[in-house]
Short mmCIF file of C-alpha atoms in Angstrom, two decimals:
data_model
loop_
_atom_site.label_atom_id
_atom_site.label_comp_id
_atom_site.label_asym_id
_atom_site.label_seq_id
_atom_site.Cartn_x
_atom_site.Cartn_y
_atom_site.Cartn_z
CA UNK A 5 84.81 19.55 -43.08
CA UNK A 6 84.74 23.34 -42.77
CA UNK A 7 81.79 25.34 -41.63
CA UNK A 8 80.59 26.25 -45.08
CA UNK A 9 80.63 22.63 -46.36
CA UNK A 10 78.86 21.39 -43.22
CA UNK A 11 75.99 23.88 -43.75
CA UNK A 12 75.66 22.85 -47.44
CA UNK A 13 75.60 19.11 -46.46
CA UNK A 14 72.81 19.68 -43.91
CA UNK A 15 70.82 21.63 -46.53
CA UNK A 16 71.08 18.91 -49.08
CA UNK A 17 70.11 16.32 -46.55
CA UNK A 18 66.92 18.23 -45.70
CA UNK A 19 66.04 18.46 -49.39
CA UNK A 20 66.49 14.72 -49.84
CA UNK A 21 64.46 13.68 -46.81
CA UNK A 22 60.75 13.82 -47.69
CA UNK A 23 58.67 15.63 -45.19
CA UNK A 24 55.96 13.62 -43.53
CA UNK A 25 52.50 15.07 -44.15
CA UNK A 26 50.52 15.80 -41.06
CA UNK A 27 48.23 12.96 -40.02
CA UNK A 28 44.70 13.63 -41.13
CA UNK A 29 42.25 14.30 -38.35
CA UNK A 30 40.37 11.21 -37.24
CA UNK A 31 36.91 11.14 -38.88
CA UNK A 32 33.89 10.07 -36.86
CA UNK A 33 32.32 6.94 -38.25
CA UNK A 34 29.19 7.72 -40.36
CA UNK A 35 25.92 7.63 -38.45
CA UNK A 36 24.02 4.31 -38.82
CA UNK A 37 21.45 4.50 -41.61
CA UNK A 38 17.81 4.25 -40.65
CA UNK A 39 15.71 1.35 -41.97
CA UNK A 40 13.98 3.92 -44.22
CA UNK A 41 17.35 4.62 -45.91
CA UNK A 42 18.42 0.99 -46.03
CA UNK A 43 15.12 -0.16 -47.59
CA UNK A 44 15.75 2.26 -50.51
CA UNK A 45 19.40 1.40 -50.91
CA UNK A 46 21.09 -1.11 -53.25
CA UNK A 47 24.15 -2.16 -51.21
CA UNK A 48 24.90 -2.97 -47.61
CA UNK A 49 27.07 -0.55 -45.75
CA UNK A 50 29.64 -1.17 -43.02
CA UNK A 51 28.50 -3.49 -40.30
CA UNK A 52 24.87 -3.71 -41.35
CA UNK A 53 23.74 -7.31 -40.91
CA UNK A 54 21.06 -7.67 -43.63
CA UNK A 55 21.55 -6.55 -47.22
CA UNK A 56 18.89 -4.11 -48.51
CA UNK A 57 17.38 -6.87 -50.72
CA UNK A 58 16.94 -9.21 -47.70
CA UNK A 59 15.66 -6.38 -45.51
CA UNK A 60 12.98 -5.57 -48.10
CA UNK A 61 11.91 -9.22 -48.22
CA UNK A 62 11.65 -9.29 -44.40
CA UNK A 63 9.71 -6.04 -44.49
CA UNK A 64 7.21 -7.61 -47.02
CA UNK A 65 6.73 -10.51 -44.59
CA UNK A 66 6.08 -8.23 -41.67
CA UNK A 67 3.57 -6.18 -43.69
CA UNK A 68 1.75 -9.31 -44.73
CA UNK A 69 1.57 -10.50 -41.12
CA UNK A 70 0.22 -7.15 -39.84
CA UNK A 71 -2.13 -6.34 -42.74
CA UNK A 72 -5.52 -5.10 -41.50
CA UNK A 73 -7.40 -6.96 -44.24
CA UNK A 74 -5.72 -10.27 -43.34
CA UNK A 75 -7.64 -12.60 -40.97
CA UNK A 76 -6.05 -13.56 -37.63
CA UNK A 77 -5.41 -17.03 -39.05
CA UNK A 78 -3.70 -15.75 -42.23
CA UNK A 79 -1.81 -13.08 -40.26
CA UNK A 80 -0.68 -15.67 -37.77
CA UNK A 81 0.48 -18.03 -40.54
CA UNK A 82 2.62 -15.19 -42.07
CA UNK A 83 3.91 -14.30 -38.58
CA UNK A 84 4.96 -17.99 -38.19
CA UNK A 85 7.13 -17.61 -41.28
CA UNK A 86 8.97 -14.74 -39.56
CA UNK A 87 9.26 -16.70 -36.32
CA UNK A 88 10.88 -19.59 -38.30
CA UNK A 89 13.30 -17.14 -39.96
CA UNK A 90 14.16 -15.63 -36.53
CA UNK A 91 15.04 -18.98 -35.05
CA UNK A 92 17.90 -19.40 -37.49
CA UNK A 93 18.93 -15.69 -37.61
CA UNK A 94 22.15 -14.26 -36.13
CA UNK A 95 21.90 -11.82 -33.21
CA UNK A 96 22.76 -9.00 -35.59
CA UNK A 97 20.08 -10.02 -38.06
CA UNK A 98 17.56 -10.28 -35.23
CA UNK A 99 18.36 -6.65 -34.35
CA UNK A 100 17.52 -5.58 -37.86
CA UNK A 101 14.11 -7.18 -37.38
CA UNK A 102 13.69 -5.20 -34.16
CA UNK A 103 14.67 -1.99 -35.95
CA UNK A 104 12.10 -2.66 -38.68
CA UNK A 105 9.39 -3.17 -36.08
CA UNK A 106 10.39 0.01 -34.15
CA UNK A 107 10.87 2.33 -37.14
CA UNK A 108 8.43 1.06 -39.72
CA UNK A 109 5.30 0.05 -37.67
CA UNK A 110 4.89 2.88 -35.18
CA UNK A 111 1.92 5.26 -34.90
CA UNK A 112 1.24 7.79 -37.64
CA UNK A 113 3.12 10.86 -36.28
CA UNK A 114 0.99 13.51 -38.08
CA UNK A 115 -2.24 11.86 -37.02
CA UNK A 116 -0.99 11.59 -33.43
CA UNK A 117 0.04 15.26 -33.43
CA UNK A 118 -3.40 16.39 -34.63
CA UNK A 119 -5.16 14.17 -32.01
CA UNK A 120 -2.99 15.52 -29.24
CA UNK A 121 -3.74 19.13 -30.31
CA UNK A 122 -7.47 18.45 -30.30
CA UNK A 123 -7.19 16.92 -26.83
CA UNK A 124 -5.14 19.89 -25.48
CA UNK A 125 -7.66 22.36 -27.00
CA UNK A 126 -10.79 20.59 -25.82
CA UNK A 127 -12.86 22.78 -23.52
CA UNK A 128 -15.93 20.88 -22.49
CA UNK A 129 -16.20 17.40 -20.95
CA UNK A 130 -17.83 16.05 -24.16
CA UNK A 131 -15.04 17.48 -26.35
CA UNK A 132 -12.43 16.00 -24.04
CA UNK A 133 -14.09 12.57 -24.16
CA UNK A 134 -14.28 12.62 -27.94
CA UNK A 135 -10.68 13.90 -28.18
CA UNK A 136 -9.55 11.10 -25.86
CA UNK A 137 -11.11 8.52 -28.10
CA UNK A 138 -9.38 10.05 -31.14
CA UNK A 139 -6.02 10.10 -29.27
CA UNK A 140 -6.37 6.46 -28.29
CA UNK A 141 -7.06 5.48 -31.88
CA UNK A 142 -4.08 7.57 -33.09
CA UNK A 143 -1.86 5.80 -30.57
CA UNK A 144 -2.88 2.35 -31.94
CA UNK A 145 -0.28 1.29 -34.35
CA UNK A 146 0.50 -1.49 -36.85
CA UNK A 147 3.21 -2.59 -34.33
CA UNK A 148 0.56 -3.55 -31.91
CA UNK A 149 -1.34 -5.55 -34.46
CA UNK A 150 1.93 -7.20 -35.62
CA UNK A 151 2.83 -8.33 -32.09
CA UNK A 152 -0.66 -9.68 -31.58
CA UNK A 153 -0.32 -11.69 -34.81
CA UNK A 154 2.95 -13.18 -33.50
CA UNK A 155 1.02 -14.51 -30.50
CA UNK A 156 -1.45 -16.39 -32.70
CA UNK A 157 0.54 -19.50 -33.91
CA UNK A 158 1.61 -22.28 -31.54
CA UNK A 159 4.82 -21.16 -29.78
CA UNK A 160 4.11 -17.56 -30.63
CA UNK A 161 3.82 -16.38 -26.94
CA UNK A 162 7.05 -18.21 -26.16
CA UNK A 163 8.65 -16.34 -29.09
CA UNK A 164 7.55 -12.98 -27.83
CA UNK A 165 8.71 -13.69 -24.21
CA UNK A 166 12.08 -14.81 -25.43
CA UNK A 167 12.36 -11.81 -27.76
CA UNK A 168 11.74 -9.37 -24.88
CA UNK A 169 14.22 -11.26 -22.75
CA UNK A 170 16.83 -10.70 -25.45
CA UNK A 171 15.92 -6.96 -25.42
CA UNK A 172 16.31 -6.69 -21.73
CA UNK A 173 19.76 -8.24 -21.86
CA UNK A 174 21.06 -5.36 -23.99
CA UNK A 175 23.12 -2.60 -22.37
CA UNK A 176 20.85 0.06 -20.78
CA UNK A 177 22.50 2.77 -22.94
CA UNK A 178 21.19 1.10 -26.11
CA UNK A 179 17.79 2.73 -26.48
CA UNK A 180 17.15 1.89 -30.17
CA UNK A 181 14.49 -0.68 -29.29
CA UNK A 182 12.87 1.10 -26.38
CA UNK A 183 9.52 1.50 -28.21
CA UNK A 184 9.34 -2.28 -28.91
CA UNK A 185 10.18 -3.04 -25.30
CA UNK A 186 7.53 -0.68 -23.98
CA UNK A 187 4.90 -2.09 -26.30
CA UNK A 188 5.67 -5.66 -25.32
CA UNK A 189 5.51 -4.81 -21.64
CA UNK A 190 2.12 -3.13 -22.15
CA UNK A 191 0.75 -6.11 -24.06
CA UNK A 192 2.13 -8.57 -21.51
CA UNK A 193 0.55 -6.62 -18.62
CA UNK A 194 -2.81 -7.32 -20.30
CA UNK A 195 -2.25 -10.82 -21.56
CA UNK A 196 -0.76 -12.05 -18.22
CA UNK A 197 -3.27 -10.34 -16.00
CA UNK A 198 -4.07 -12.49 -13.00
CA UNK A 199 -7.64 -12.89 -14.22
CA UNK A 200 -6.25 -15.00 -17.12
CA UNK A 201 -3.90 -17.10 -14.98
CA UNK A 202 -4.58 -20.33 -13.21
CA UNK A 203 -3.21 -21.28 -9.85
CA UNK A 204 -2.02 -24.87 -9.69
CA UNK A 205 -0.43 -26.94 -6.92
CA UNK A 206 2.77 -28.73 -7.98
CA UNK A 207 3.49 -32.01 -6.23
CA UNK A 208 5.70 -34.98 -6.56
CA UNK A 209 3.03 -36.49 -8.82
CA UNK A 210 3.32 -33.64 -11.32
CA UNK A 211 4.80 -34.50 -14.74
CA UNK A 212 8.60 -34.94 -14.71
CA UNK A 213 8.92 -32.17 -17.29
CA UNK A 214 7.28 -29.73 -14.96
CA UNK A 215 9.41 -30.84 -11.93
CA UNK A 216 12.49 -30.23 -14.06
CA UNK A 217 11.27 -26.68 -14.58
CA UNK A 218 11.24 -26.16 -10.75
CA UNK A 219 14.87 -27.34 -10.57
CA UNK A 220 15.79 -25.11 -13.50
CA UNK A 221 14.06 -21.91 -12.34
CA UNK A 222 14.63 -22.06 -8.55
CA UNK A 223 16.30 -18.74 -7.85
CA UNK A 224 16.60 -18.48 -4.05
CA UNK A 225 17.80 -21.86 -2.74
CA UNK A 226 19.25 -24.12 -5.41
CA UNK A 227 17.70 -27.53 -5.67
CA UNK A 228 20.61 -29.89 -5.36
CA UNK A 229 19.04 -33.19 -6.24
CA UNK A 230 15.76 -35.02 -6.87
CA UNK A 231 15.74 -35.96 -3.21
CA UNK A 232 16.00 -32.29 -2.30
CA UNK A 233 13.09 -31.56 -4.56
CA UNK A 234 10.99 -34.44 -3.13
CA UNK A 235 11.58 -33.00 0.38
CA UNK A 236 10.27 -29.64 -0.79
CA UNK A 237 7.16 -31.29 -2.10
CA UNK A 238 6.52 -33.50 1.00
CA UNK A 239 3.17 -33.64 2.85
CA UNK A 240 4.03 -30.80 5.16
CA UNK A 241 4.98 -28.64 2.22
CA UNK A 242 3.13 -26.89 -0.61
CA UNK A 243 4.26 -25.50 -3.90
CA UNK A 244 2.04 -23.41 -6.16
CA UNK A 245 2.49 -21.72 -9.46
CA UNK A 246 0.69 -19.38 -11.87
CA UNK A 247 0.10 -20.78 -15.34
CA UNK A 248 -1.03 -19.12 -18.58
CA UNK A 249 -3.16 -21.17 -21.04
CA UNK A 250 -0.83 -20.26 -23.91
CA UNK A 251 2.21 -21.67 -22.05
CA UNK A 252 1.05 -25.11 -20.83
CA UNK A 253 3.45 -26.81 -18.51
CA UNK A 254 5.39 -23.65 -17.85
CA UNK A 255 5.02 -21.88 -14.48
CA UNK A 256 5.31 -18.11 -14.68
CA UNK A 257 6.14 -17.81 -11.04
CA UNK A 258 6.05 -20.39 -8.20
CA UNK A 259 6.27 -20.27 -4.45
CA UNK A 260 7.45 -22.92 -1.97
CA UNK A 261 5.67 -23.05 1.40
CA UNK A 262 6.52 -24.80 4.67
CA UNK A 263 3.61 -25.48 7.08
CA UNK A 264 4.97 -25.06 10.60
CA UNK A 265 3.84 -24.08 14.13
CA UNK A 266 5.82 -20.85 14.48
CA UNK A 267 7.74 -18.16 12.58
CA UNK A 268 10.82 -19.84 11.06
CA UNK A 269 14.17 -18.26 11.87
CA UNK A 270 16.54 -20.50 9.87
CA UNK A 271 16.45 -22.02 6.39
CA UNK A 272 18.53 -25.07 7.45
CA UNK A 273 15.66 -27.17 9.03
CA UNK A 274 13.40 -26.35 6.10
CA UNK A 275 15.91 -27.72 3.61
CA UNK A 276 17.00 -30.68 5.71
CA UNK A 277 16.07 -33.79 3.78
CA UNK A 278 16.47 -35.98 6.92
CA UNK A 279 14.15 -33.93 9.12
CA UNK A 280 10.92 -35.53 10.23
CA UNK A 281 7.81 -34.56 8.54
CA UNK A 282 5.79 -31.99 10.54
CA UNK A 283 2.23 -32.69 11.79
CA UNK A 284 0.34 -30.35 9.44
CA UNK A 285 -2.77 -30.66 11.55
CA UNK A 286 -1.01 -28.51 14.16
CA UNK A 287 0.36 -25.96 11.67
CA UNK A 288 -0.53 -22.38 12.46
CA UNK A 289 2.07 -20.65 10.17
CA UNK A 290 2.74 -20.77 6.42
CA UNK A 291 6.33 -19.78 5.64
CA UNK A 292 6.95 -18.69 2.03
CA UNK A 293 10.60 -19.53 1.84
CA UNK A 294 11.21 -19.25 -1.90
CA UNK A 295 9.53 -17.26 -4.63
CA UNK A 296 10.91 -17.56 -8.17
CA UNK A 297 9.97 -15.74 -11.33
CA UNK A 298 10.67 -17.99 -14.33
CA UNK A 299 10.26 -15.66 -17.33
CA UNK A 300 12.89 -12.91 -17.89
CA UNK A 301 10.64 -11.47 -20.57
CA UNK A 302 7.89 -10.63 -18.06
CA UNK A 303 10.10 -8.17 -16.08
CA UNK A 304 7.91 -5.28 -15.00
CA UNK A 305 4.76 -7.44 -15.08
CA UNK A 306 3.98 -8.06 -11.42
CA UNK A 307 1.74 -10.81 -10.14
CA UNK A 308 3.70 -11.84 -7.12
CA UNK A 309 1.26 -10.22 -4.62
CA UNK A 310 -1.72 -11.96 -6.36
CA UNK A 311 0.13 -15.27 -6.10
CA UNK A 312 0.71 -14.84 -2.39
CA UNK A 313 -2.90 -13.79 -1.77
CA UNK A 314 -4.30 -16.68 -3.79
CA UNK A 315 -2.03 -19.15 -1.98
CA UNK A 316 -2.92 -17.79 1.41
CA UNK A 317 -6.66 -18.10 0.63
CA UNK A 318 -6.16 -21.68 -0.77
CA UNK A 319 -4.18 -22.72 2.36
CA UNK A 320 -6.69 -21.09 4.76
CA UNK A 321 -9.44 -23.18 3.13
CA UNK A 322 -7.44 -26.38 3.55
CA UNK A 323 -5.97 -25.59 6.99
CA UNK A 324 -8.32 -23.48 9.10
CA UNK A 325 -5.74 -23.24 11.94
CA UNK A 326 -3.39 -21.16 9.88
CA UNK A 327 -3.16 -17.63 11.21
CA UNK A 328 0.25 -16.37 10.15
CA UNK A 329 1.57 -15.92 6.63
CA UNK A 330 5.17 -14.84 6.42
CA UNK A 331 8.42 -15.30 4.47
CA UNK A 332 11.89 -16.43 5.40
CA UNK A 333 13.85 -14.32 2.93
CA UNK A 334 17.53 -13.55 2.12
CA UNK A 335 18.88 -10.00 2.21
CA UNK A 336 20.94 -10.10 -1.02
CA UNK A 337 22.03 -6.52 -1.20
CA UNK A 338 23.04 -5.91 2.49
CA UNK A 339 26.74 -6.77 2.50
CA UNK A 340 27.61 -4.81 -0.69
CA UNK A 341 25.56 -1.82 0.55
CA UNK A 342 27.32 -1.87 3.94
CA UNK A 343 30.72 -1.94 2.29
CA UNK A 344 29.85 1.30 0.39
CA UNK A 345 27.74 3.21 2.84
CA UNK A 346 28.57 1.75 6.26
CA UNK A 347 31.09 4.34 7.37
CA UNK A 348 28.72 7.35 7.50
CA UNK A 349 26.01 5.08 8.98
CA UNK A 350 28.37 3.96 11.81
CA UNK A 351 29.02 7.61 12.60
CA UNK A 352 25.29 7.93 13.62
CA UNK A 353 25.44 5.25 16.22
CA UNK A 354 24.69 6.07 19.81
CA UNK A 355 27.62 6.89 22.06
CA UNK A 356 27.50 3.65 24.11
CA UNK A 357 27.17 1.12 21.22
CA UNK A 358 29.70 3.10 19.25
CA UNK A 359 32.29 2.95 22.05
CA UNK A 360 31.69 -0.75 22.56
CA UNK A 361 32.07 -1.43 18.91
CA UNK A 362 35.31 0.65 18.70
CA UNK A 363 36.87 -1.42 21.50
CA UNK A 364 35.81 -4.64 19.75
CA UNK A 365 37.40 -3.40 16.52
CA UNK A 366 40.57 -2.39 18.33
CA UNK A 367 40.40 1.39 17.73
CA UNK A 368 40.15 4.41 19.96
CA UNK A 369 36.65 5.09 21.29
CA UNK A 370 36.63 8.51 19.67
CA UNK A 371 38.14 7.40 16.34
CA UNK A 372 36.04 7.30 13.19
CA UNK A 373 34.63 3.84 12.67
CA UNK A 374 35.48 2.42 9.25
CA UNK A 375 32.96 -0.02 7.69
CA UNK A 376 35.99 -1.96 6.32
CA UNK A 377 36.95 -2.82 9.88
CA UNK A 378 33.38 -4.03 10.69
CA UNK A 379 33.29 -6.16 7.55
CA UNK A 380 36.66 -7.66 8.50
CA UNK A 381 35.52 -8.46 12.04
CA UNK A 382 32.33 -10.09 10.67
CA UNK A 383 34.13 -12.55 8.39
CA UNK A 384 33.26 -15.30 10.82
CA UNK A 385 29.84 -13.94 11.76
CA UNK A 386 28.41 -17.34 12.66
CA UNK A 387 30.88 -17.60 15.53
CA UNK A 388 30.09 -14.29 17.15
CA UNK A 389 28.39 -14.60 20.59
CA UNK A 390 24.98 -13.01 21.16
CA UNK A 391 26.34 -10.08 23.13
CA UNK A 392 29.18 -9.30 20.67
CA UNK A 393 29.23 -5.64 19.78
CA UNK A 394 30.11 -6.63 16.18
CA UNK A 395 26.97 -8.81 16.08
CA UNK A 396 24.76 -6.12 17.57
CA UNK A 397 26.17 -3.57 15.15
CA UNK A 398 25.48 -5.82 12.09
CA UNK A 399 21.87 -6.21 13.28
CA UNK A 400 21.54 -2.52 13.75
CA UNK A 401 22.90 -1.79 10.24
CA UNK A 402 20.62 -4.46 8.75
CA UNK A 403 17.59 -3.07 10.48
CA UNK A 404 18.41 0.39 9.21
CA UNK A 405 19.04 -0.94 5.69
CA UNK A 406 15.68 -2.68 5.51
CA UNK A 407 13.70 -0.11 7.44
CA UNK A 408 15.07 3.19 6.19
CA UNK A 409 17.11 2.87 3.01
CA UNK A 410 15.10 3.61 -0.12
CA UNK A 411 15.30 5.28 -3.50
CA UNK A 412 12.26 7.20 -4.81
CA UNK A 413 10.23 5.62 -2.06
CA UNK A 414 11.28 2.09 -2.99
CA UNK A 415 13.40 -0.11 -0.77
CA UNK A 416 16.98 -0.60 -1.91
CA UNK A 417 17.08 -4.31 -1.26
CA UNK A 418 15.46 -6.16 -4.21
CA UNK A 419 13.70 -8.80 -2.05
CA UNK A 420 12.43 -6.06 0.33
CA UNK A 421 11.22 -4.13 -2.69
CA UNK A 422 9.22 -7.14 -3.86
CA UNK A 423 7.57 -8.00 -0.53
CA UNK A 424 7.00 -4.44 0.73
CA UNK A 425 5.62 -3.51 -2.66
CA UNK A 426 3.23 -6.43 -2.24
CA UNK A 427 1.94 -5.11 1.10
CA UNK A 428 4.14 -7.05 3.62
CA UNK A 429 6.13 -5.44 6.47
CA UNK A 430 9.59 -6.15 7.77
CA UNK A 431 8.88 -8.36 10.79
CA UNK A 432 12.05 -9.86 12.24
CA UNK A 433 15.78 -10.30 11.63
CA UNK A 434 17.24 -13.76 12.09
CA UNK A 435 20.95 -14.16 12.97
CA UNK A 436 22.47 -17.19 11.27
CA UNK A 437 19.35 -17.75 9.32
CA UNK A 438 21.37 -18.90 6.21
CA UNK A 439 24.80 -20.30 7.10
CA UNK A 440 25.50 -21.26 3.52
CA UNK A 441 28.35 -19.72 1.58
CA UNK A 442 25.85 -17.70 -0.46
CA UNK A 443 24.11 -16.44 2.68
CA UNK A 444 27.43 -15.45 4.30
CA UNK A 445 28.51 -13.62 1.13
CA UNK A 446 25.22 -11.70 0.78
CA UNK A 447 24.32 -10.84 4.29
CA UNK A 448 26.66 -12.46 6.86
CA UNK A 449 24.12 -15.25 7.16
CA UNK A 450 21.22 -12.89 8.20
CA UNK A 451 17.69 -13.63 7.00
CA UNK A 452 14.46 -11.65 7.51
CA UNK A 453 10.80 -12.52 7.92
CA UNK A 454 8.35 -10.45 5.93
CA UNK A 455 4.89 -10.68 7.47
CA UNK A 456 1.75 -10.65 5.26
CA UNK A 457 -1.04 -9.47 7.43
CA UNK A 458 -3.91 -9.96 4.92
CA UNK A 459 -5.97 -7.29 6.70
CA UNK A 460 -3.15 -4.61 6.61
CA UNK A 461 -1.81 -5.16 3.08
CA UNK A 462 -3.43 -1.94 1.73
CA UNK A 463 -2.34 -0.02 4.79
CA UNK A 464 1.29 -1.10 4.30
CA UNK A 465 1.13 -0.17 0.65
CA UNK A 466 -0.18 3.22 1.70
CA UNK A 467 2.78 3.76 4.00
CA UNK A 468 5.15 2.79 1.20
CA UNK A 469 3.43 5.25 -1.15
CA UNK A 470 4.27 7.96 1.46
CA UNK A 471 7.87 6.96 1.46
CA UNK A 472 7.68 5.06 4.81
CA UNK A 473 8.87 1.47 4.89
CA UNK A 474 6.51 -0.66 7.03
CA UNK A 475 8.36 -2.32 9.90
CA UNK A 476 7.42 -4.09 13.14
CA UNK A 477 8.04 -2.87 16.61
CA UNK A 478 11.05 -5.26 16.94
CA UNK A 479 12.66 -3.67 13.90
CA UNK A 480 11.92 -0.17 15.20
CA UNK A 481 13.66 -1.10 18.44
CA UNK A 482 16.65 -2.44 16.60
CA UNK A 483 17.00 0.73 14.61
CA UNK A 484 17.06 2.82 17.85
CA UNK A 485 20.09 0.74 18.95
#
């Protein structure tokens, strides 16, 4: 083929080969329609769970349940219809219900804006007082009334608690239902105020259904068997829970207590089913060794401090010799925190302990100490002798973690956050306090006593409000190294 014929062939080939059109630019998916738009529509779009017709029917049921002119009984009956529908609904359909409650039953925006302007412009004390009343009334919404009606029928309170637990299980980035969650938390903080709760002792003679709840909800030390539970309810033990009248037979929170003659340093003897029963007439110390919240839907509603105070008062009346009220608690966040932040912390050790630790880890005395090496050396923490530099370093790090590390004035460790927030102080670290696999994984087996000095609870809370974590002299000495 000569040059001319080759050029012609290539040209013909290009003409015969269709040119591919450029790929269209990817289009962003359409924004989800609001419930206002969906209620007016005829057809369902995309991934919407409920068709507009079904959504309108559900909206009518919600309006009937929340109607101002309806009695509590009638409103509660209509709310029960929605509760029954919800029980059989898919997760996606349930979210449509949440969207309706959030978007259709909120405060009147215009009325709220006017009330806020009047409040901002009020000049005298009388005007501010009147403007505050108007603002409170403007903030009241049909959503509040609707949620109150849901609580009326039998099982309604359980429905609301479970609903909020579902909300809290959503990814944090999903803020579509934030208003509903905030309103539920506000209502629960009133409905579950300690003034409306009843403190009850739980014993081996309690109904089996209630004892099963203890096994189900125990969150600190798993109850392995009925024999284990019986040991925790023996004569030298006490178990108390807070109950709400609308949730009979359902503890909201419960605490397990051991009556002993000294501050406990290990969980093993407390959980030993074969251990002899202690002489409670000689008991001077109440050890709170497990506190478990049972209702995920009550997150943010705190009554743990009230429980401990009530239990301490009850025990003091029964056992006048009791002088010390303390916990034996895990340190669940310690190991993971040390893995992430241990290296810069180790750089702040004193020269002598740092040099001793370096030799124990097999590195040069002046080399930078890597937290990974410390964690590796602590894999068999229970076997470390008392004077081991690795053991002393772990205690020093744990004291620093519990006594110094905080975020926005709140302790990093979740258990420390609970107890220090309730007015306790970090009292003592206990090496080998929890030799279980869970204890080793969380904190190398370390446990901590938090002391509740009933006369200093407000003082400790005051320190925490100032950003200072309350600790004992022993913990202060440990932090100094």
